[in-house]
Short mmCIF file of C-alpha atoms in Angstrom, two decimals:
data_model
loop_
_atom_site.label_atom_id
_atom_site.label_comp_id
_atom_site.label_asym_id
_atom_site.label_seq_id
_atom_site.Cartn_x
_atom_site.Cartn_y
_atom_site.Cartn_z
CA UNK A 210 -17.08 22.69 25.83
CA UNK A 211 -17.90 25.29 23.22
CA UNK A 212 -21.29 26.47 23.12
CA UNK A 213 -23.52 25.85 19.96
CA UNK A 214 -26.12 27.60 17.94
CA UNK A 215 -29.67 26.85 19.07
CA UNK A 216 -31.50 24.31 16.70
CA UNK A 217 -34.01 27.29 16.13
CA UNK A 218 -30.98 29.46 14.70
CA UNK A 219 -29.70 26.33 12.61
CA UNK A 220 -33.15 25.75 10.89
CA UNK A 221 -32.99 27.75 7.59
CA UNK A 222 -29.17 28.02 7.27
CA UNK A 223 -27.27 27.19 4.20
CA UNK A 224 -24.19 25.01 3.95
CA UNK A 225 -21.82 24.06 1.27
CA UNK A 226 -19.49 20.96 1.75
CA UNK A 227 -16.66 20.04 -0.72
CA UNK A 228 -16.43 16.29 -1.42
CA UNK A 229 -19.71 15.59 0.01
CA UNK A 230 -20.49 12.54 -2.45
CA UNK A 231 -17.96 10.17 -0.41
CA UNK A 232 -16.31 9.68 2.84
CA UNK A 233 -16.12 12.10 5.48
CA UNK A 234 -17.56 14.90 3.52
CA UNK A 235 -20.82 13.08 2.78
CA UNK A 236 -20.96 12.12 6.52
CA UNK A 237 -20.62 15.82 7.49
CA UNK A 238 -23.19 16.92 4.99
CA UNK A 239 -25.65 14.35 6.38
CA UNK A 240 -25.02 15.41 9.95
CA UNK A 241 -25.68 18.99 8.97
CA UNK A 242 -28.68 18.22 7.14
CA UNK A 243 -30.14 16.38 10.11
CA UNK A 244 -30.14 19.72 12.10
CA UNK A 245 -32.38 21.39 9.36
CA UNK A 246 -29.79 23.06 7.32
CA UNK A 247 -29.88 23.40 3.65
CA UNK A 248 -26.85 21.65 2.29
CA UNK A 249 -25.31 21.90 -0.99
CA UNK A 250 -23.38 18.88 -1.88
CA UNK A 251 -19.96 19.46 -3.58
CA UNK A 252 -19.45 16.44 -5.79
CA UNK A 253 -16.96 15.18 -8.20
CA UNK A 254 -19.52 13.93 -10.81
CA UNK A 255 -23.20 14.61 -11.72
CA UNK A 256 -23.95 11.07 -11.16
CA UNK A 257 -22.32 10.69 -7.67
CA UNK A 258 -23.76 13.93 -6.37
CA UNK A 259 -27.15 12.96 -7.67
CA UNK A 260 -26.88 9.48 -5.83
CA UNK A 261 -26.29 11.07 -2.35
CA UNK A 262 -29.05 13.78 -2.97
CA UNK A 263 -31.54 11.02 -3.84
CA UNK A 264 -30.66 9.04 -0.65
CA UNK A 265 -30.76 12.02 1.74
CA UNK A 266 -34.03 13.44 -0.05
CA UNK A 267 -35.52 10.15 0.89
CA UNK A 268 -34.81 11.00 4.46
CA UNK A 269 -36.40 14.23 4.42
CA UNK A 270 -33.29 16.37 4.06
CA UNK A 271 -33.16 19.66 2.14
CA UNK A 272 -29.99 18.91 0.07
CA UNK A 273 -28.79 19.87 -3.71
CA UNK A 274 -25.85 18.32 -5.50
CA UNK A 275 -23.53 20.49 -7.25
CA UNK A 276 -20.78 19.41 -9.36
CA UNK A 277 -17.53 21.03 -8.36
CA UNK A 278 -13.89 20.99 -9.48
CA UNK A 279 -11.68 23.05 -7.16
CA UNK A 280 -9.25 23.38 -9.91
CA UNK A 281 -11.82 25.21 -12.14
CA UNK A 282 -12.59 28.64 -10.90
CA UNK A 283 -15.71 28.76 -13.32
CA UNK A 284 -17.39 25.78 -11.49
CA UNK A 285 -17.15 27.42 -8.18
CA UNK A 286 -18.42 30.61 -9.52
CA UNK A 287 -21.37 28.78 -10.60
CA UNK A 288 -22.01 27.12 -7.23
CA UNK A 289 -21.62 30.48 -5.63
CA UNK A 290 -24.17 32.07 -8.03
CA UNK A 291 -26.55 29.28 -7.49
CA UNK A 292 -26.51 29.56 -3.49
CA UNK A 293 -26.88 33.38 -3.92
CA UNK A 294 -29.90 33.06 -6.16
CA UNK A 295 -31.70 30.43 -3.99
CA UNK A 296 -30.28 31.46 -0.56
CA UNK A 297 -28.91 34.92 -0.77
CA UNK A 298 -25.95 34.05 1.52
CA UNK A 299 -23.79 30.93 2.75
CA UNK A 300 -23.81 30.21 6.48
CA UNK A 301 -21.18 27.26 6.68
CA UNK A 302 -18.42 26.32 4.50
CA UNK A 303 -16.73 23.05 5.05
CA UNK A 304 -13.58 22.38 3.06
CA UNK A 305 -12.70 18.62 2.92
CA UNK A 306 -9.04 18.10 2.09
CA UNK A 307 -7.37 14.75 1.24
CA UNK A 308 -3.76 15.30 2.56
CA UNK A 309 -1.27 12.67 1.38
CA UNK A 310 1.33 10.98 3.50
CA UNK A 311 4.36 8.81 2.78
CA UNK A 312 2.14 5.80 3.15
CA UNK A 313 -0.05 6.69 0.17
CA UNK A 314 2.44 7.55 -2.44
CA UNK A 315 4.01 4.89 -4.86
CA UNK A 316 7.68 4.67 -3.86
CA UNK A 317 10.59 5.42 -6.22
CA UNK A 318 14.33 4.79 -6.26
CA UNK A 319 14.63 8.35 -4.64
CA UNK A 320 13.30 9.31 -1.30
CA UNK A 321 13.83 13.18 -2.51
CA UNK A 322 11.30 12.37 -5.21
CA UNK A 323 8.86 10.69 -3.02
CA UNK A 324 8.83 13.62 -0.30
CA UNK A 325 8.33 15.95 -3.36
CA UNK A 326 5.41 13.91 -4.69
CA UNK A 327 3.72 14.01 -1.20
CA UNK A 328 4.52 17.62 -0.70
CA UNK A 329 3.32 18.80 -4.12
CA UNK A 330 -0.02 16.99 -3.66
CA UNK A 331 -0.47 18.65 -0.36
CA UNK A 332 0.43 22.00 -1.64
CA UNK A 333 -2.33 21.54 -4.23
CA UNK A 334 -4.90 20.76 -1.66
CA UNK A 335 -4.01 24.04 0.34
CA UNK A 336 -4.41 26.01 -3.03
CA UNK A 337 -7.80 24.37 -3.31
CA UNK A 338 -8.69 25.70 -0.01
CA UNK A 339 -7.98 29.33 -1.26
CA UNK A 340 -9.89 28.75 -4.49
CA UNK A 341 -13.18 27.56 -2.72
CA UNK A 342 -13.05 30.11 0.15
CA UNK A 343 -12.21 32.97 -1.99
CA UNK A 344 -15.11 32.09 -4.45
CA UNK A 345 -17.54 31.77 -1.50
CA UNK A 346 -16.21 34.55 0.91
CA UNK A 347 -18.72 37.05 -0.17
CA UNK A 348 -21.69 34.77 0.51
CA UNK A 349 -20.16 34.19 4.02
CA UNK A 350 -19.69 37.75 4.83
CA UNK A 351 -23.37 38.28 3.98
CA UNK A 352 -24.48 35.71 6.74
CA UNK A 353 -23.19 37.84 9.54
CA UNK A 354 -22.67 34.80 11.64
CA UNK A 355 -21.08 32.30 8.92
CA UNK A 356 -18.51 29.36 9.91
CA UNK A 357 -15.78 27.90 8.02
CA UNK A 358 -14.38 24.59 8.82
CA UNK A 359 -11.07 23.17 7.07
CA UNK A 360 -11.02 19.45 7.54
CA UNK A 361 -7.74 17.47 6.90
CA UNK A 362 -6.74 13.90 7.80
CA UNK A 363 -3.75 13.02 9.92
CA UNK A 364 -2.90 10.07 7.60
CA UNK A 365 -4.48 8.31 4.53
CA UNK A 366 -3.31 4.73 4.99
CA UNK A 367 -1.04 2.01 6.53
CA UNK A 368 -0.38 1.93 10.37
CA UNK A 369 -1.30 4.05 13.01
CA UNK A 370 1.71 6.56 12.83
CA UNK A 371 1.52 9.87 14.59
CA UNK A 372 1.56 12.46 11.66
CA UNK A 373 3.31 15.14 13.98
CA UNK A 374 5.77 12.86 15.51
CA UNK A 375 9.50 13.42 14.17
CA UNK A 376 10.45 9.85 14.64
CA UNK A 377 7.83 8.44 12.60
CA UNK A 378 9.27 6.53 9.74
CA UNK A 379 7.83 4.13 7.09
CA UNK A 380 9.51 1.41 5.66
CA UNK A 381 12.29 2.31 3.31
CA UNK A 382 13.29 4.91 5.63
CA UNK A 383 11.28 7.88 4.50
CA UNK A 384 10.00 9.98 7.56
CA UNK A 385 6.08 9.88 7.45
CA UNK A 386 6.03 13.70 8.27
CA UNK A 387 8.45 14.97 5.73
CA UNK A 388 5.84 15.83 3.02
CA UNK A 389 2.85 16.52 5.35
CA UNK A 390 3.56 18.84 8.06
CA UNK A 391 4.53 21.97 6.03
CA UNK A 392 1.18 21.72 3.89
CA UNK A 393 -0.90 20.94 7.15
CA UNK A 394 1.03 24.08 8.55
CA UNK A 395 -0.30 25.81 5.49
CA UNK A 396 -3.80 25.14 6.18
CA UNK A 397 -3.54 26.37 9.73
CA UNK A 398 -1.92 29.45 8.37
CA UNK A 399 -4.79 29.97 5.76
CA UNK A 400 -7.39 29.25 8.65
CA UNK A 401 -5.70 31.98 10.66
CA UNK A 402 -5.50 34.49 7.80
CA UNK A 403 -9.18 33.98 6.80
CA UNK A 404 -10.04 34.22 10.50
CA UNK A 405 -8.57 37.71 10.82
CA UNK A 406 -10.06 38.93 7.26
CA UNK A 407 -13.57 37.85 8.15
CA UNK A 408 -13.56 38.30 11.95
CA UNK A 409 -15.41 41.71 11.64
CA UNK A 410 -18.11 40.05 9.65
CA UNK A 411 -19.04 37.56 12.05
CA UNK A 412 -17.15 34.49 10.46
CA UNK A 413 -15.59 32.14 12.60
CA UNK A 414 -12.94 30.02 10.95
CA UNK A 415 -11.60 26.64 12.22
CA UNK A 416 -9.35 23.58 11.28
CA UNK A 417 -9.85 20.20 12.37
CA UNK A 418 -7.44 17.13 11.67
CA UNK A 419 -9.20 13.77 11.82
CA UNK A 420 -7.38 10.43 12.35
CA UNK A 421 -8.03 9.05 8.86
CA UNK A 422 -8.34 5.33 10.16
CA UNK A 423 -10.35 5.82 13.11
CA UNK A 424 -12.48 8.67 11.35
CA UNK A 425 -13.25 6.22 8.48
CA UNK A 426 -11.86 8.14 5.37
CA UNK A 427 -12.35 5.05 3.49
CA UNK A 428 -15.35 2.91 2.44
CA UNK A 429 -14.90 -0.27 4.44
CA UNK A 430 -17.91 -2.34 5.94
CA UNK A 431 -17.68 -0.27 9.36
CA UNK A 432 -16.90 3.20 7.47
CA UNK A 433 -20.57 4.50 7.68
CA UNK A 434 -20.76 4.45 11.61
CA UNK A 435 -17.18 5.44 11.71
CA UNK A 436 -17.79 8.28 9.42
CA UNK A 437 -20.80 9.68 11.42
CA UNK A 438 -18.75 9.63 14.57
CA UNK A 439 -15.74 11.42 13.09
CA UNK A 440 -18.07 14.09 11.53
CA UNK A 441 -19.28 15.24 15.05
CA UNK A 442 -16.08 17.35 15.49
CA UNK A 443 -16.37 19.36 12.21
CA UNK A 444 -20.04 19.62 12.60
CA UNK A 445 -19.77 21.10 16.14
CA UNK A 446 -17.26 23.60 14.79
CA UNK A 447 -19.83 24.46 12.11
CA UNK A 448 -22.26 25.26 14.69
CA UNK A 449 -20.51 27.23 17.08
CA UNK A 450 -22.34 30.02 18.69
CA UNK A 451 -21.72 33.72 18.29
CA UNK A 452 -18.83 34.93 20.30
CA UNK A 453 -16.95 31.50 20.28
CA UNK A 454 -13.27 31.48 19.30
CA UNK A 455 -12.19 31.82 15.88
CA UNK A 456 -8.79 30.83 14.42
CA UNK A 457 -8.37 27.49 16.33
CA UNK A 458 -7.33 23.94 15.03
CA UNK A 459 -8.64 20.78 16.66
CA UNK A 460 -6.35 17.71 16.36
CA UNK A 461 -7.23 13.95 16.29
CA UNK A 462 -7.48 13.81 20.18
CA UNK A 463 -10.02 16.55 20.23
CA UNK A 464 -7.38 19.08 21.63
CA UNK A 465 -8.22 22.73 20.42
CA UNK A 466 -5.39 24.98 19.86
CA UNK A 467 -5.84 28.81 19.40
CA UNK A 468 -3.74 29.69 16.45
CA UNK A 469 -3.76 33.53 17.52
CA UNK A 470 -3.87 35.29 20.72
CA UNK A 471 -5.71 38.17 19.44
#
């Protein structure tokens, strides 16, 4: 079991979580706030962010909503400037990705078009990881012991199909992994890249792939409990002690893979 930073060290650290106004992103933000971090809630709209902010404020948490569009670099710079102005540095960045699979696209008459739609959507998610990380990397370097966690889902909806199993096929003959493996591999490659770039600054970078169904990426009646359970893995990676492994990928079963032998 990896060792974690002490509660005393966690107090006063600053975190930014993308898509923190819903689903797993909100659960991760809530768990980080519970260990006395100041958490900036990346939100799609001002209203959705303020709603979460009010709920967590009522529970005594130090959180601040921040409207962010990962496709709008100006919005990312505004958040970076705000964090620097109030905290001077960023200690934790959690990138929450919404990887798409064959289950979650509307089928067409052409399997090739279906695969392309899945692939394009996932590549866009990978590009957003770069945009967010690049905007906040200078603040992460200032921390001296920052943690970056890239969170993706194994699949978005439908039956329990193993995302990495080549034989997985959905109705109609479209391979479940055909559009999702390459982008997920890209996320791991980006994790490895940033781990190397920021290693000398004390930044540990991890990837984690959660089971979208078991992890409660939706909003069903039992979602809150499932979400908080699922959030424990990325939160653990976000609070790793100094000297722990960087450039790792943790799968749905909790198996931790080292992406580099360095």
